[in-house]
Coordinates of C-alpha atoms in Angstrom, one line a residue:
Chain A
X2 CA 38.5 35.5 53.0
X3 CA 40.9 35.8 50.0
X4 CA 40.8 38.3 47.2
X5 CA 39.8 35.4 44.9
X6 CA 36.8 34.6 47.1
X7 CA 35.7 38.2 47.6
X8 CA 36.1 39.3 44.0
X9 CA 35.3 36.1 42.2
X10 CA 35.0 36.5 38.4
X11 CA 37.2 39.6 38.2
X12 CA 40.3 39.7 36.0
X13 CA 43.5 39.0 37.9
X14 CA 45.0 42.5 37.5
X15 CA 41.7 44.2 38.3
X16 CA 41.4 41.9 41.4
X17 CA 44.9 42.8 42.5
X18 CA 44.3 46.5 42.0
X19 CA 41.0 46.2 43.9
X20 CA 42.7 44.4 46.8
X21 CA 45.4 47.1 46.9
X22 CA 42.7 49.8 46.8
X23 CA 40.8 48.1 49.7
X24 CA 43.9 47.9 51.8
X25 CA 44.8 51.5 51.0
X26 CA 41.3 52.7 51.9
X27 CA 41.5 50.8 55.2
X28 CA 44.9 52.3 55.9
X29 CA 43.7 55.8 55.2
X30 CA 40.5 55.3 57.2
X31 CA 42.4 53.9 60.2
X32 CA 45.0 56.7 60.0
X33 CA 42.3 59.4 60.0
X34 CA 40.2 57.7 62.6
X35 CA 43.0 57.0 65.0
X36 CA 44.3 60.6 64.3
X37 CA 40.9 62.0 65.4
X38 CA 41.0 59.9 68.5
X39 CA 44.6 61.0 69.2
X40 CA 43.7 64.6 68.7
X41 CA 40.7 64.3 71.1
X42 CA 42.2 62.3 73.9
X43 CA 46.0 62.4 73.3
X44 CA 46.9 65.5 75.3
X45 CA 44.8 64.2 78.3
X46 CA 46.5 60.8 78.1
X47 CA 50.0 62.4 78.0
X48 CA 49.1 64.7 80.9
X49 CA 47.8 61.8 82.9
X50 CA 51.0 59.9 82.1
X51 CA 53.1 62.8 83.2
X52 CA 51.1 63.1 86.5
X53 CA 51.3 59.4 87.3
X54 CA 53.5 58.6 90.3
Chain B
X10 CA 23.1 32.7 62.8
X11 CA 24.7 35.6 64.7
X12 CA 28.0 33.8 64.7
X13 CA 27.9 33.5 60.9
X14 CA 27.1 37.2 60.6
X15 CA 30.0 38.1 62.8
X16 CA 32.3 35.9 60.8
X17 CA 31.1 37.5 57.6
X18 CA 31.6 41.0 59.0
X19 CA 35.1 40.0 60.2
X20 CA 35.9 38.8 56.6
X21 CA 36.0 35.1 57.4
X22 CA 37.7 35.2 60.7
X23 CA 36.2 34.2 64.1
X24 CA 36.2 37.0 66.8
X25 CA 39.0 35.3 68.8
X26 CA 41.3 34.9 65.8
X27 CA 40.5 38.4 64.7
X28 CA 41.4 39.7 68.2
X29 CA 44.7 37.7 68.2
X30 CA 45.6 39.3 64.8
X31 CA 44.7 42.8 66.1
X32 CA 47.0 42.3 69.1
X33 CA 49.8 40.9 66.9
X34 CA 49.3 43.8 64.4
X35 CA 49.6 46.3 67.3
X36 CA 53.1 44.9 68.2
X37 CA 54.2 45.0 64.6
X38 CA 52.8 48.5 64.2
X39 CA 54.9 49.7 67.2
X40 CA 58.0 48.3 65.4
X41 CA 57.1 49.8 62.1
X42 CA 56.5 53.2 63.6
X43 CA 59.5 53.1 65.8
X44 CA 62.1 51.4 63.7
X45 CA 60.7 51.7 60.1
X46 CA 60.8 47.9 59.7
X47 CA 59.5 44.7 61.3
X48 CA 56.7 43.5 59.1
X49 CA 57.3 40.6 56.9
X50 CA 60.0 38.9 58.8
X51 CA 57.6 38.6 61.8
X52 CA 54.3 38.1 60.0
X53 CA 55.2 35.5 57.4
X54 CA 56.7 32.9 59.9
X55 CA 53.8 33.5 62.2
X56 CA 51.2 32.8 59.5
X57 CA 53.1 29.8 58.4
X58 CA 53.2 28.4 61.9
X59 CA 49.4 29.0 62.2
X60 CA 48.9 26.7 59.2
X61 CA 48.3 29.1 56.3
X62 CA 49.7 28.0 52.9
X63 CA 53.0 29.7 51.9
X64 CA 51.5 31.9 49.1
X65 CA 48.7 33.1 51.4
X66 CA 51.2 33.8 54.2
X67 CA 53.6 35.7 51.9
X68 CA 50.9 37.5 49.9
X69 CA 48.9 38.6 53.0
X70 CA 52.2 39.7 54.6
X71 CA 53.1 41.8 51.6
X72 CA 49.6 43.4 51.5
X73 CA 49.9 44.1 55.3
X74 CA 53.4 45.6 54.8
X75 CA 51.9 47.8 52.1
X76 CA 49.0 49.0 54.4
X77 CA 51.2 49.5 57.5
X78 CA 53.9 51.3 55.5
X79 CA 51.2 53.6 54.1
X80 CA 50.0 54.4 57.6
X81 CA 53.5 54.9 59.0
X82 CA 54.6 56.9 56.0
X83 CA 51.7 59.3 56.4
X84 CA 52.7 59.7 60.1
X85 CA 56.3 60.4 59.3
X86 CA 55.2 62.6 56.4
X87 CA 53.4 64.8 59.0
X88 CA 56.7 65.0 60.9
X89 CA 58.6 65.9 57.7
X90 CA 60.8 62.8 58.0
X91 CA 60.3 61.3 54.5
X92 CA 62.7 62.1 51.6
X93 CA 60.4 61.2 48.6
X94 CA 63.0 62.0 46.0
X95 CA 65.5 59.7 47.6
X96 CA 62.8 57.0 48.0
X97 CA 61.9 57.3 44.3
X98 CA 65.5 57.2 43.2
X99 CA 66.1 54.1 45.2
X100 CA 63.0 52.3 43.9
X101 CA 64.5 51.8 40.4
X102 CA 67.5 50.0 42.0
X103 CA 65.2 48.1 44.4
X104 CA 63.0 46.8 41.5
X105 CA 66.0 45.6 39.5
X106 CA 67.6 44.1 42.6
X107 CA 64.4 42.1 43.5
X108 CA 64.3 40.7 39.9
X109 CA 68.0 39.7 40.2
X110 CA 67.6 38.3 43.7
X111 CA 64.6 36.1 42.7
X112 CA 66.5 34.8 39.6
X113 CA 69.4 33.9 41.9
X114 CA 67.0 31.9 44.1
X115 CA 65.7 30.0 41.1
X116 CA 69.3 29.3 40.0
X117 CA 70.2 28.0 43.5
X118 CA 67.1 25.9 43.5
X119 CA 68.2 24.1 40.3
X120 CA 71.4 23.3 42.1
X121 CA 69.4 22.1 45.1
X122 CA 71.1 24.3 47.7
X123 CA 68.7 27.2 47.8
X124 CA 67.3 26.6 51.4
X125 CA 70.7 26.2 53.0
X126 CA 72.3 29.2 51.3
X127 CA 69.3 31.4 52.0
X128 CA 69.1 30.3 55.6
X129 CA 72.8 31.0 56.3
X130 CA 72.6 34.3 54.5
X131 CA 69.6 35.3 56.6
X132 CA 71.3 34.5 59.9
X133 CA 74.6 36.2 58.9
X134 CA 72.9 39.3 57.6
X135 CA 70.6 39.7 60.7
X136 CA 73.6 39.1 63.0
X137 CA 75.9 41.6 61.1
X138 CA 73.3 44.4 61.1
X139 CA 72.3 43.7 64.7
X140 CA 76.0 43.8 65.8
X141 CA 76.6 47.0 63.8
X142 CA 73.7 48.8 65.4
X143 CA 74.4 47.5 68.9
X144 CA 78.1 48.5 68.7
X145 CA 77.1 51.9 67.3
X146 CA 74.7 52.5 70.2
X147 CA 77.2 51.4 72.8
X148 CA 79.9 53.6 71.3
X149 CA 77.5 56.6 71.3
X150 CA 76.7 55.9 75.0
X151 CA 80.4 56.0 75.7
X152 CA 80.9 59.3 73.8
X153 CA 78.1 61.4 75.2
X154 CA 76.9 59.5 78.1
X155 CA 73.3 59.3 76.8
X156 CA 72.3 62.9 76.8
X157 CA 68.7 62.2 76.1
X158 CA 68.6 64.0 72.8
X159 CA 65.7 62.8 70.6
X160 CA 64.9 62.5 67.0
X161 CA 62.0 64.8 66.9
X162 CA 61.5 65.9 63.4
X163 CA 60.3 69.3 62.3
X164 CA 60.7 69.0 58.6
X165 CA 64.3 70.0 58.4
X166 CA 66.0 67.7 60.8
X167 CA 68.9 65.6 59.9
X168 CA 71.1 68.4 58.7
X169 CA 73.2 68.3 61.8
X170 CA 76.5 66.6 61.0
X171 CA 76.6 64.8 64.3
X172 CA 73.4 62.9 63.2
X173 CA 75.1 61.4 60.2
X174 CA 77.4 58.4 61.0
X175 CA 81.2 58.9 60.2
X176 CA 81.1 56.1 57.6
X177 CA 78.3 57.9 55.7
X178 CA 80.2 61.2 55.8
X179 CA 83.3 59.5 54.4
X180 CA 81.2 58.0 51.5
X181 CA 79.6 61.4 50.9
X182 CA 83.1 62.9 50.6
X183 CA 83.7 60.8 47.4
X184 CA 81.9 63.0 44.9
X185 CA 81.2 60.7 41.9
X186 CA 78.8 62.6 39.5
X187 CA 75.9 62.9 39.1
X188 CA 75.5 64.2 42.6
X189 CA 71.9 64.4 44.0
X190 CA 70.8 66.9 46.7
X191 CA 68.7 65.2 49.4
X192 CA 65.8 66.8 51.2
X193 CA 68.0 67.7 54.2
X194 CA 70.4 69.6 52.0
X195 CA 73.2 66.9 52.0
X196 CA 74.5 65.4 48.8
X197 CA 74.9 61.9 47.7
X198 CA 76.1 60.3 44.4
X199 CA 73.4 58.8 42.3
X200 CA 75.7 55.7 42.0
X201 CA 75.6 55.3 45.8
X202 CA 71.8 55.7 45.9
X203 CA 71.3 53.2 43.0
X204 CA 73.8 50.8 44.6
X205 CA 72.0 50.9 47.9
X206 CA 68.7 50.4 46.1
X207 CA 70.0 47.5 44.1
X208 CA 71.7 45.9 47.1
X209 CA 68.5 46.2 49.2
X210 CA 66.4 44.9 46.3
X211 CA 68.8 42.0 45.8
X212 CA 68.5 41.0 49.5
X213 CA 64.7 41.4 49.4
X214 CA 64.3 39.2 46.3
X215 CA 66.9 36.7 47.6
X216 CA 65.5 36.3 51.1
X217 CA 61.8 36.9 50.2
X218 CA 61.3 39.7 52.8
X219 CA 60.2 43.3 52.7
X220 CA 63.8 44.4 53.4
X221 CA 63.2 47.2 55.8
X222 CA 65.8 45.8 58.2
X223 CA 68.3 46.3 55.5
X224 CA 66.9 49.4 53.8
X225 CA 66.8 51.6 56.9
X226 CA 70.4 50.9 58.0
X227 CA 71.6 51.2 54.4
X228 CA 70.0 54.7 54.1
X229 CA 71.4 55.7 57.4
X230 CA 75.0 54.3 57.1
X231 CA 75.7 54.4 53.4
X232 CA 73.6 57.3 51.9
X233 CA 73.9 59.3 55.1
X234 CA 70.6 60.8 56.4
X235 CA 69.5 61.4 60.0
X236 CA 68.1 58.3 61.7
X237 CA 64.6 59.9 61.6
X238 CA 64.8 60.5 57.9
X239 CA 66.2 57.0 57.3
X240 CA 63.2 55.5 59.1
X241 CA 60.7 57.7 57.2
X242 CA 62.3 57.2 53.8
X243 CA 62.7 53.4 54.4
X244 CA 58.9 53.3 55.1
X245 CA 58.2 55.0 51.9
X246 CA 60.4 52.4 50.2
X247 CA 58.4 49.7 52.0
X248 CA 55.2 51.2 50.7
X249 CA 56.4 50.9 47.1
X250 CA 57.9 47.4 47.5
X251 CA 54.7 46.3 49.3
X252 CA 52.6 47.6 46.5
X253 CA 54.6 45.6 43.9
X254 CA 54.4 42.5 46.1
X255 CA 50.7 42.9 46.9
X256 CA 49.9 43.4 43.2
X257 CA 51.9 40.2 42.3
X258 CA 50.2 38.0 44.9
X259 CA 46.9 39.9 44.5
X260 CA 46.8 38.7 40.9
X261 CA 47.0 35.1 42.2
X262 CA 44.0 35.9 44.5
X263 CA 45.8 34.6 47.6
X264 CA 45.7 37.7 49.8
X265 CA 43.5 37.0 52.9
X266 CA 41.7 40.3 53.5
X267 CA 40.4 39.2 56.9
X268 CA 44.0 38.7 58.2
X269 CA 45.2 41.9 56.6
X270 CA 42.3 43.9 58.0
X271 CA 42.8 42.6 61.5
X272 CA 46.5 43.2 61.4
X273 CA 46.0 46.7 60.1
X274 CA 43.4 47.6 62.8
X275 CA 46.1 46.8 65.4
X276 CA 49.1 48.1 63.5
X277 CA 47.6 51.4 62.7
X278 CA 47.3 52.2 66.4
X279 CA 50.7 50.7 67.1
X280 CA 52.4 52.6 64.3
X281 CA 50.9 55.8 65.6
X282 CA 52.3 55.2 69.1
X283 CA 55.6 53.9 67.8
X284 CA 56.3 56.9 65.6
X285 CA 55.2 59.3 68.3
X286 CA 57.6 57.6 70.6
X287 CA 60.5 58.5 68.3
X288 CA 59.9 62.1 69.3
X289 CA 60.4 61.4 73.0
X290 CA 62.8 58.4 73.2
X291 CA 66.6 58.8 73.1
X292 CA 67.9 58.0 69.6
X293 CA 70.6 55.8 71.2
X294 CA 67.9 53.7 72.8
X295 CA 66.2 53.2 69.4
X296 CA 69.5 52.0 68.0
X297 CA 70.3 49.5 70.7
X298 CA 66.7 48.1 70.7
X299 CA 66.9 47.6 67.0
X300 CA 70.4 45.9 67.3
X301 CA 69.5 43.6 70.1
X302 CA 66.2 42.5 68.5
X303 CA 68.0 41.7 65.2
X304 CA 70.7 39.6 67.1
X305 CA 67.9 37.6 68.8
X306 CA 66.1 37.2 65.5
X307 CA 69.4 36.0 63.9
X308 CA 69.6 33.3 66.7
X309 CA 65.9 32.4 66.2
X310 CA 66.3 32.0 62.4
X311 CA 69.5 29.9 63.0
X312 CA 67.6 27.6 65.4
X313 CA 64.8 27.4 62.8
X314 CA 67.3 26.3 60.2
X315 CA 68.7 23.7 62.6
X316 CA 65.2 22.4 63.3
X317 CA 64.7 21.5 59.7
X318 CA 68.3 20.2 59.3
X319 CA 68.0 18.0 62.4
X320 CA 64.3 17.2 61.9
X321 CA 63.5 18.4 65.4
X322 CA 60.1 20.2 65.5
X323 CA 60.8 21.4 69.1
X324 CA 63.5 23.6 67.8
X325 CA 61.1 25.1 65.3
X326 CA 58.8 26.0 68.2
X327 CA 61.7 27.4 70.2
X328 CA 62.6 29.6 67.2
X329 CA 59.1 30.9 66.9
X330 CA 58.9 31.7 70.7
X331 CA 62.3 33.5 70.5
X332 CA 61.2 35.5 67.5
X333 CA 57.8 36.5 68.8
X334 CA 59.0 36.7 72.5
X335 CA 61.9 39.0 71.8
X336 CA 59.7 41.2 69.6
X337 CA 57.1 41.4 72.3
X338 CA 59.7 42.2 75.0
X339 CA 61.3 45.0 72.9
X340 CA 57.8 46.3 72.1
X341 CA 57.0 46.5 75.8
X342 CA 60.4 48.1 76.4
X343 CA 59.6 50.8 73.8
X344 CA 56.2 51.5 75.4
X345 CA 57.7 51.6 78.9
X346 CA 60.6 53.7 77.8
X347 CA 58.3 56.0 75.8
X348 CA 56.0 56.5 78.9
X349 CA 59.0 57.4 81.1
X350 CA 60.3 59.8 78.4
X351 CA 56.8 61.4 78.2
X352 CA 56.7 61.8 81.9
X353 CA 60.2 63.3 82.0
X354 CA 59.5 65.7 79.1
X355 CA 56.1 66.9 80.1
X356 CA 56.5 67.0 83.9
X357 CA 58.9 70.0 83.8
X358 CA 56.4 72.4 82.1
X359 CA 53.5 71.0 84.3
X360 CA 55.6 71.7 87.5
X361 CA 56.4 75.2 86.2
X362 CA 52.7 75.9 85.6
X363 CA 52.0 74.6 89.1
X364 CA 54.4 77.0 90.7
X365 CA 52.7 80.0 88.8

């Protein structure tokens, strides 16, 4: 689904800025989300990795 | 009905294709986090092979580079490995270089030799940078026997002279004003910074790539920062270049948000693991992985050029398999090496705790 299909009717520059905004929002959400997961299970995973023979 | 709903939720992609892009994004993310590069020169050819039109492939690749660079920059920011001042100073040169590079392409197109010149330049550049990094890593192995020091950043790293290559120290010794102070306290001429930015931009505009594989070595070898800071600052540069590219292609409405989203879901995880691995894995190993992958990529691009020259599609497929296969192997090597390093690093304290 391209920006043109998703944001039909919007001015080209507005469409471009909205696409950049959506990608940035996704990036921040994923960074924070994966960060929370890493904080919750990261140390356990690393300890398991260290204990694996 | 349900299938249509799933396709809509996945922004126009079917679940299998979405999963494929997530896995591909993961691999790219590991590269981005670990090396500070590896986006567009892998994503664009892959999308073209999958049958997407060139503007969609390039535009989506640019938007993806922007998103992944944003994620990886945030991660390196947390580790204090991004020199924002250096990145901003370079950006002016990068923007001018991109403009000059694209004009050069249009000029060569008028002469009818653009494809050949760009193809040969791509192969030579990848081979030269790959050879430089591989030789540097092998020399370092000979010098210190691979002591296992890592690039863990605490915000002030990179100040150690032994982290800056000899060639960069020599360039820094020519004090041509105005001199700029970098985040790690070292100094570089604004002319050097602008020259590197302009050169990197020229290559980006000329070859139509994000330019991380040139930007990161240029910061490391010419401006002279630690490898960790070069990776972090290069990512910040990628973020700015990606934003410009995404805006340009976004105006044309050709960015496929489904592809970008799927790639980002995978790359966000991969980038997190890749940048965490730089804190554990030996810096010399980083260098040699980077060098070897670029050498294989050079061969792959060369074979791709031969494919169109000899009109042999089988060589095109071989080129694609080499490009993706070598990237996958190096990605697996990073994960394996990272896991071993984690075990080595964390086992000692665990054993000590066990004895108590």
